[in-house]
Amino acid sequence: MKTLLVFSRLIDTITENIGKAVGWLILVAVLVSAGNAVIRKVFNISSNAWLEAQWYLFGGAFMLAAAYTLAQNEHIRIDVVYGKFSRRVQHWIDLLGHLLFLMPFVLLMVYFLVPYVLMSYRSGEGSSSAGGLIVWPAKAILLAGFLLLAFQGVSEIIKKLAIMRGDMEDPTPYVPTHAPLDTAVEEKGA
């Protein structure tokens, strides 16, 4: 298990570095968007390439930060149900969710995206819009995002197993964001 935890920490480090770095893509996308809008309004000039560039930047930020979101335990879950269970049951829910839903989905996406990206790259696929950008980099970002998510999924599975076996402390203990319903009702009545 120690070797797997070292591998998990390596994945977590890579994911964290990429996740923090791609946050800057949002700023660049906003600047491109604002610059494009100003130029369009002031000079009455527009460019499909600049519009597509901001889509690529935002898409890149979203896809490449998905694994970081998972690593930070900030992904979407139904807290109303999840929060009612003991921490042990929550670990089982997370483990089974990763094994039965996350991993099959991301592996299927990787399986289908590899030929999709290769075909686009080999053909030099370009935008259907006049003056647009080449398309394969956007498709490659999709593939990279799902690959990162697959590796982070493996890391999360390793950590869940280690936590459940008692080989490591829970790095992200569940803290509900909302008070239980009966407590909230009691506080209002008091």
PDB file of C-alpha atoms in Angstrom:
ATOM      1  CA  MET A   1       0.000   0.000   0.000  1.00  0.00           C
ATOM      2  CA  LYS A   2       2.928   2.358   0.672  1.00  0.00           C
ATOM      3  CA  THR A   3       4.025   2.207  -2.982  1.00  0.00           C
ATOM      4  CA  LEU A   4       0.464   2.951  -4.116  1.00  0.00           C
ATOM      5  CA  LEU A   5       0.270   5.913  -1.740  1.00  0.00           C
ATOM      6  CA  VAL A   6       3.541   7.298  -3.155  1.00  0.00           C
ATOM      7  CA  PHE A   7       2.036   6.954  -6.647  1.00  0.00           C
ATOM      8  CA  SER A   8      -1.140   8.647  -5.405  1.00  0.00           C
ATOM      9  CA  ARG A   9       0.849  11.566  -3.954  1.00  0.00           C
ATOM     10  CA  LEU A  10       2.687  11.955  -7.271  1.00  0.00           C
ATOM     11  CA  ILE A  11      -0.631  12.130  -9.129  1.00  0.00           C
ATOM     12  CA  ASP A  12      -1.986  14.602  -6.558  1.00  0.00           C
ATOM     13  CA  THR A  13       1.084  16.838  -6.959  1.00  0.00           C
ATOM     14  CA  ILE A  14       0.808  16.863 -10.752  1.00  0.00           C
ATOM     15  CA  THR A  15      -2.931  17.504 -10.553  1.00  0.00           C
ATOM     16  CA  GLU A  16      -2.472  20.349  -8.078  1.00  0.00           C
ATOM     17  CA  ASN A  17       0.217  22.039 -10.170  1.00  0.00           C
ATOM     18  CA  ILE A  18      -1.860  21.817 -13.344  1.00  0.00           C
ATOM     19  CA  GLY A  19      -5.057  22.861 -11.564  1.00  0.00           C
ATOM     20  CA  LYS A  20      -3.474  25.965 -10.079  1.00  0.00           C
ATOM     21  CA  ALA A  21      -1.739  26.893 -13.334  1.00  0.00           C
ATOM     22  CA  VAL A  22      -4.829  26.657 -15.542  1.00  0.00           C
ATOM     23  CA  GLY A  23      -6.722  29.035 -13.299  1.00  0.00           C
ATOM     24  CA  TRP A  24      -4.847  31.773 -15.156  1.00  0.00           C
ATOM     25  CA  LEU A  25      -6.574  30.680 -18.378  1.00  0.00           C
ATOM     26  CA  ILE A  26      -9.768  32.239 -17.043  1.00  0.00           C
ATOM     27  CA  LEU A  27      -8.062  35.623 -16.748  1.00  0.00           C
ATOM     28  CA  VAL A  28      -6.639  35.307 -20.260  1.00  0.00           C
ATOM     29  CA  ALA A  29     -10.078  34.297 -21.590  1.00  0.00           C
ATOM     30  CA  VAL A  30     -11.662  37.350 -19.934  1.00  0.00           C
ATOM     31  CA  LEU A  31      -8.994  39.652 -21.364  1.00  0.00           C
ATOM     32  CA  VAL A  32      -9.404  38.167 -24.851  1.00  0.00           C
ATOM     33  CA  SER A  33     -13.173  38.490 -24.565  1.00  0.00           C
ATOM     34  CA  ALA A  34     -13.004  42.093 -23.363  1.00  0.00           C
ATOM     35  CA  GLY A  35     -10.418  43.044 -25.968  1.00  0.00           C
ATOM     36  CA  ASN A  36     -12.459  41.447 -28.730  1.00  0.00           C
ATOM     37  CA  ALA A  37     -15.609  43.277 -27.577  1.00  0.00           C
ATOM     38  CA  VAL A  38     -13.843  46.657 -27.421  1.00  0.00           C
ATOM     39  CA  ILE A  39     -12.286  46.220 -30.872  1.00  0.00           C
ATOM     40  CA  ARG A  40     -15.635  45.118 -32.299  1.00  0.00           C
ATOM     41  CA  LYS A  41     -17.476  48.137 -30.834  1.00  0.00           C
ATOM     42  CA  VAL A  42     -14.798  50.776 -31.421  1.00  0.00           C
ATOM     43  CA  PHE A  43     -13.392  49.693 -34.788  1.00  0.00           C
ATOM     44  CA  ASN A  44     -16.286  47.572 -36.071  1.00  0.00           C
ATOM     45  CA  ILE A  45     -13.857  44.690 -36.642  1.00  0.00           C
ATOM     46  CA  SER A  46     -14.456  41.144 -35.490  1.00  0.00           C
ATOM     47  CA  SER A  47     -12.514  37.911 -35.693  1.00  0.00           C
ATOM     48  CA  ASN A  48     -13.771  34.353 -35.402  1.00  0.00           C
ATOM     49  CA  ALA A  49     -10.281  33.314 -34.355  1.00  0.00           C
ATOM     50  CA  TRP A  50     -10.446  35.523 -31.226  1.00  0.00           C
ATOM     51  CA  LEU A  51     -13.926  34.226 -30.376  1.00  0.00           C
ATOM     52  CA  GLU A  52     -12.738  30.644 -30.721  1.00  0.00           C
ATOM     53  CA  ALA A  53      -9.587  31.414 -28.732  1.00  0.00           C
ATOM     54  CA  GLN A  54     -11.669  32.473 -25.738  1.00  0.00           C
ATOM     55  CA  TRP A  55     -13.737  29.276 -26.048  1.00  0.00           C
ATOM     56  CA  TYR A  56     -10.525  27.222 -26.133  1.00  0.00           C
ATOM     57  CA  LEU A  57      -9.168  29.034 -23.086  1.00  0.00           C
ATOM     58  CA  PHE A  58     -12.328  28.580 -21.048  1.00  0.00           C
ATOM     59  CA  GLY A  59     -12.689  24.960 -22.170  1.00  0.00           C
ATOM     60  CA  GLY A  60      -9.064  24.329 -21.280  1.00  0.00           C
ATOM     61  CA  ALA A  61      -9.502  25.803 -17.821  1.00  0.00           C
ATOM     62  CA  PHE A  62     -12.640  23.750 -17.205  1.00  0.00           C
ATOM     63  CA  MET A  63     -11.293  20.440 -18.507  1.00  0.00           C
ATOM     64  CA  LEU A  64      -7.794  20.686 -17.093  1.00  0.00           C
ATOM     65  CA  ALA A  65      -9.043  21.747 -13.641  1.00  0.00           C
ATOM     66  CA  ALA A  66     -11.632  18.961 -13.316  1.00  0.00           C
ATOM     67  CA  ALA A  67      -9.086  16.569 -11.788  1.00  0.00           C
ATOM     68  CA  TYR A  68      -7.975  19.268  -9.343  1.00  0.00           C
ATOM     69  CA  THR A  69     -11.599  19.774  -8.307  1.00  0.00           C
ATOM     70  CA  LEU A  70     -11.891  16.049  -7.611  1.00  0.00           C
ATOM     71  CA  ALA A  71      -8.620  16.047  -5.663  1.00  0.00           C
ATOM     72  CA  GLN A  72      -9.866  18.940  -3.508  1.00  0.00           C
ATOM     73  CA  ASN A  73     -13.110  17.030  -2.807  1.00  0.00           C
ATOM     74  CA  GLU A  74     -15.100  19.895  -4.311  1.00  0.00           C
ATOM     75  CA  HIS A  75     -17.004  17.855  -6.871  1.00  0.00           C
ATOM     76  CA  ILE A  76     -20.777  17.766  -6.914  1.00  0.00           C
ATOM     77  CA  ARG A  77     -22.578  15.339  -4.662  1.00  0.00           C
ATOM     78  CA  ILE A  78     -26.002  15.258  -3.105  1.00  0.00           C
ATOM     79  CA  ASP A  79     -25.189  16.487   0.407  1.00  0.00           C
ATOM     80  CA  VAL A  80     -28.762  16.068   1.625  1.00  0.00           C
ATOM     81  CA  VAL A  81     -28.412  12.287   1.292  1.00  0.00           C
ATOM     82  CA  TYR A  82     -24.629  11.904   1.711  1.00  0.00           C
ATOM     83  CA  GLY A  83     -24.519  13.913   4.946  1.00  0.00           C
ATOM     84  CA  LYS A  84     -26.991  11.619   6.727  1.00  0.00           C
ATOM     85  CA  PHE A  85     -24.597   8.667   6.682  1.00  0.00           C
ATOM     86  CA  SER A  86     -21.664   7.836   8.932  1.00  0.00           C
ATOM     87  CA  ARG A  87     -18.183   8.682   7.642  1.00  0.00           C
ATOM     88  CA  ARG A  88     -17.543   4.967   7.013  1.00  0.00           C
ATOM     89  CA  VAL A  89     -20.616   4.716   4.773  1.00  0.00           C
ATOM     90  CA  GLN A  90     -19.569   7.951   3.027  1.00  0.00           C
ATOM     91  CA  HIS A  91     -16.186   6.382   2.225  1.00  0.00           C
ATOM     92  CA  TRP A  92     -17.966   3.376   0.726  1.00  0.00           C
ATOM     93  CA  ILE A  93     -20.231   5.668  -1.319  1.00  0.00           C
ATOM     94  CA  ASP A  94     -17.179   7.552  -2.602  1.00  0.00           C
ATOM     95  CA  LEU A  95     -15.257   4.359  -3.400  1.00  0.00           C
ATOM     96  CA  LEU A  96     -18.164   2.740  -5.221  1.00  0.00           C
ATOM     97  CA  GLY A  97     -18.936   5.992  -7.021  1.00  0.00           C
ATOM     98  CA  HIS A  98     -15.352   6.209  -8.250  1.00  0.00           C
ATOM     99  CA  LEU A  99     -15.252   2.549  -9.290  1.00  0.00           C
ATOM    100  CA  LEU A 100     -18.717   2.219 -10.826  1.00  0.00           C
ATOM    101  CA  PHE A 101     -19.360   5.669 -12.275  1.00  0.00           C
ATOM    102  CA  LEU A 102     -16.278   7.898 -12.531  1.00  0.00           C
ATOM    103  CA  MET A 103     -13.722   5.405 -13.855  1.00  0.00           C
ATOM    104  CA  PRO A 104     -15.930   3.695 -16.462  1.00  0.00           C
ATOM    105  CA  PHE A 105     -17.034   7.102 -17.755  1.00  0.00           C
ATOM    106  CA  VAL A 106     -13.572   8.673 -17.996  1.00  0.00           C
ATOM    107  CA  LEU A 107     -12.014   5.535 -19.476  1.00  0.00           C
ATOM    108  CA  LEU A 108     -14.771   5.356 -22.073  1.00  0.00           C
ATOM    109  CA  MET A 109     -14.204   9.020 -22.921  1.00  0.00           C
ATOM    110  CA  VAL A 110     -10.446   8.444 -23.294  1.00  0.00           C
ATOM    111  CA  TYR A 111     -11.127   5.394 -25.472  1.00  0.00           C
ATOM    112  CA  PHE A 112     -13.327   7.401 -27.844  1.00  0.00           C
ATOM    113  CA  LEU A 113     -11.310  10.625 -27.733  1.00  0.00           C
ATOM    114  CA  VAL A 114      -7.957   9.122 -28.785  1.00  0.00           C
ATOM    115  CA  PRO A 115      -9.052   8.298 -32.367  1.00  0.00           C
ATOM    116  CA  TYR A 116     -11.172  11.467 -32.470  1.00  0.00           C
ATOM    117  CA  VAL A 117      -8.141  13.659 -31.681  1.00  0.00           C
ATOM    118  CA  LEU A 118      -5.788  11.691 -33.953  1.00  0.00           C
ATOM    119  CA  MET A 119      -8.161  11.931 -36.907  1.00  0.00           C
ATOM    120  CA  SER A 120      -8.565  15.674 -36.341  1.00  0.00           C
ATOM    121  CA  TYR A 121      -4.797  16.182 -36.064  1.00  0.00           C
ATOM    122  CA  ARG A 122      -3.946  14.089 -39.128  1.00  0.00           C
ATOM    123  CA  SER A 123      -6.519  15.840 -41.281  1.00  0.00           C
ATOM    124  CA  GLY A 124      -5.524  19.303 -40.080  1.00  0.00           C
ATOM    125  CA  GLU A 125      -9.171  19.937 -39.229  1.00  0.00           C
ATOM    126  CA  GLY A 126     -10.017  23.593 -39.139  1.00  0.00           C
ATOM    127  CA  SER A 127     -12.948  25.585 -37.888  1.00  0.00           C
ATOM    128  CA  SER A 128     -16.125  25.649 -39.907  1.00  0.00           C
ATOM    129  CA  SER A 129     -16.171  29.423 -39.345  1.00  0.00           C
ATOM    130  CA  ALA A 130     -14.277  31.655 -41.743  1.00  0.00           C
ATOM    131  CA  GLY A 131     -11.004  32.783 -40.201  1.00  0.00           C
ATOM    132  CA  GLY A 132     -11.370  30.325 -37.329  1.00  0.00           C
ATOM    133  CA  LEU A 133      -8.675  28.315 -35.595  1.00  0.00           C
ATOM    134  CA  ILE A 134      -7.517  24.757 -36.098  1.00  0.00           C
ATOM    135  CA  VAL A 135      -9.677  22.344 -34.130  1.00  0.00           C
ATOM    136  CA  TRP A 136      -7.407  19.549 -32.973  1.00  0.00           C
ATOM    137  CA  PRO A 137      -5.910  21.493 -30.010  1.00  0.00           C
ATOM    138  CA  ALA A 138      -9.385  21.901 -28.505  1.00  0.00           C
ATOM    139  CA  LYS A 139     -10.038  18.205 -28.963  1.00  0.00           C
ATOM    140  CA  ALA A 140      -6.637  17.408 -27.455  1.00  0.00           C
ATOM    141  CA  ILE A 141      -7.563  19.497 -24.400  1.00  0.00           C
ATOM    142  CA  LEU A 142     -10.655  17.309 -23.965  1.00  0.00           C
ATOM    143  CA  LEU A 143      -8.485  14.201 -24.095  1.00  0.00           C
ATOM    144  CA  ALA A 144      -5.923  15.666 -21.679  1.00  0.00           C
ATOM    145  CA  GLY A 145      -8.678  16.643 -19.250  1.00  0.00           C
ATOM    146  CA  PHE A 146     -10.146  13.142 -19.201  1.00  0.00           C
ATOM    147  CA  LEU A 147      -6.692  11.556 -18.868  1.00  0.00           C
ATOM    148  CA  LEU A 148      -5.963  13.764 -15.852  1.00  0.00           C
ATOM    149  CA  LEU A 149      -9.357  12.905 -14.401  1.00  0.00           C
ATOM    150  CA  ALA A 150      -8.676   9.174 -14.914  1.00  0.00           C
ATOM    151  CA  PHE A 151      -5.346   9.397 -13.107  1.00  0.00           C
ATOM    152  CA  GLN A 152      -6.888  11.451 -10.301  1.00  0.00           C
ATOM    153  CA  GLY A 153      -9.669   8.859 -10.050  1.00  0.00           C
ATOM    154  CA  VAL A 154      -7.023   6.177  -9.516  1.00  0.00           C
ATOM    155  CA  SER A 155      -5.416   8.358  -6.840  1.00  0.00           C
ATOM    156  CA  GLU A 156      -8.758   8.855  -5.086  1.00  0.00           C
ATOM    157  CA  ILE A 157      -9.461   5.106  -5.130  1.00  0.00           C
ATOM    158  CA  ILE A 158      -6.027   4.391  -3.639  1.00  0.00           C
ATOM    159  CA  LYS A 159      -6.582   6.986  -0.900  1.00  0.00           C
ATOM    160  CA  LYS A 160     -10.104   5.716  -0.100  1.00  0.00           C
ATOM    161  CA  LEU A 161      -8.792   2.166   0.278  1.00  0.00           C
ATOM    162  CA  ALA A 162      -5.921   3.388   2.475  1.00  0.00           C
ATOM    163  CA  ILE A 163      -8.293   5.414   4.667  1.00  0.00           C
ATOM    164  CA  MET A 164     -10.717   2.498   5.015  1.00  0.00           C
ATOM    165  CA  ARG A 165      -7.847   0.139   5.915  1.00  0.00           C
ATOM    166  CA  GLY A 166      -6.486   2.627   8.472  1.00  0.00           C
ATOM    167  CA  ASP A 167      -3.246   3.177   6.533  1.00  0.00           C
ATOM    168  CA  MET A 168      -3.752   6.955   6.375  1.00  0.00           C
ATOM    169  CA  GLU A 169      -5.796   9.747   7.900  1.00  0.00           C
ATOM    170  CA  ASP A 170      -8.700  11.200   5.943  1.00  0.00           C
ATOM    171  CA  PRO A 171      -7.213  14.265   4.167  1.00  0.00           C
ATOM    172  CA  THR A 172     -10.644  15.709   3.392  1.00  0.00           C
ATOM    173  CA  PRO A 173     -13.030  14.908   6.222  1.00  0.00           C
ATOM    174  CA  TYR A 174     -16.604  15.585   5.229  1.00  0.00           C
ATOM    175  CA  VAL A 175     -17.996  18.734   6.787  1.00  0.00           C
ATOM    176  CA  PRO A 176     -21.604  19.480   5.851  1.00  0.00           C
ATOM    177  CA  THR A 177     -22.170  22.931   4.412  1.00  0.00           C
ATOM    178  CA  HIS A 178     -25.696  23.102   5.795  1.00  0.00           C
ATOM    179  CA  ALA A 179     -26.982  22.354   9.261  1.00  0.00           C
ATOM    180  CA  PRO A 180     -29.270  19.328   9.488  1.00  0.00           C
ATOM    181  CA  LEU A 181     -32.894  20.260   8.904  1.00  0.00           C
ATOM    182  CA  ASP A 182     -34.082  19.523  12.440  1.00  0.00           C
ATOM    183  CA  THR A 183     -31.293  21.671  13.967  1.00  0.00           C
ATOM    184  CA  ALA A 184     -32.074  24.598  11.677  1.00  0.00           C
ATOM    185  CA  VAL A 185     -35.775  24.411  12.589  1.00  0.00           C
ATOM    186  CA  GLU A 186     -34.968  24.304  16.328  1.00  0.00           C
ATOM    187  CA  GLU A 187     -32.676  27.355  16.055  1.00  0.00           C
ATOM    188  CA  LYS A 188     -35.361  29.397  14.301  1.00  0.00           C
ATOM    189  CA  GLY A 189     -37.949  28.459  16.921  1.00  0.00           C
ATOM    190  CA  ALA A 190     -35.712  29.449  19.822  1.00  0.00           C
TER     191      ALA A 190
END
